[in-house]
Amino acid sequence: MLKRFLTNYRVFFNSLYYYRLAGTTTSHNICWKCAQNLTSNLTFCAKCQAIQPVYHENFFSYFGINKSFSLAEEDLKKRFRQLQSMVHPDKFGKSSPKEKELSESHSSFLNQAYKTLIDPRARGHYILKLENKDKPIQDNEFAVEIMELNERIEELEDVNEIKSSLSEVQDQIKSLTDALEISFQKNNYDEANKCLLRLNFYERTRKLLLKKLK
């Protein structure tokens, strides 16, 4: 148990270290194993094929896609499976301890990147953080509306009424997600923050409805 904890602890901080290191030094242009210059592929050395530390600036660059809220989810899933097949620790069972550790860092980074980018809300929050535009906002009038909606939902007992309410909430989530995409296209970060706040409220309401259907 202690050994597993120490391994996970080391992998996490190694991943965090390399994530912060990206873009601040030129050392990531050199392979740690054979000193070959790295070009476009920062994950594996073209000469010795050694896996490299996680030197990517952000989750988008790791997947090799542009930093944008608009993305093709099927393409992201396909790229995730491709990268997973390349960096999964099972592929490095007979490799050196350093390469095993690096594969674990990549696998952890990859899973977190995919989890963030595949979810519109998480992707939106992540872009705002990258742009240093993520800020707390208040929408008291909307918060009151949601509170009243949740109170009405709590009183619902008829399954058909619950399903109807769920459908309405899902429509609102879709509408807000579309509005969020437009706000990012226009670089309107204030509106993006507002859309995300409302999406967070509606997501909690959606979960409340799903819970009542169980």
Tab-separated table of N, CA and C in Angstrom, residues 35 59 118 126 196:
chain	number	residue	atom	x	y	z
A	35	ALA	N	20.379	12.198	-26.320
A	35	ALA	CA	20.751	13.587	-26.595
A	35	ALA	C	20.414	14.032	-28.012
A	59	PHE	N	-3.326	20.677	-22.571
A	59	PHE	CA	-4.006	19.463	-23.015
A	59	PHE	C	-4.245	19.454	-24.521
A	118	ILE	N	-13.156	16.350	-23.291
A	118	ILE	CA	-14.350	15.695	-23.837
A	118	ILE	C	-15.624	16.259	-23.225
A	126	TYR	N	-11.443	25.122	-18.566
A	126	TYR	CA	-10.008	24.959	-18.819
A	126	TYR	C	-9.489	26.063	-19.741
A	196	LEU	N	-21.165	29.309	-18.295
A	196	LEU	CA	-20.653	28.192	-17.498
A	196	LEU	C	-21.284	28.168	-16.113
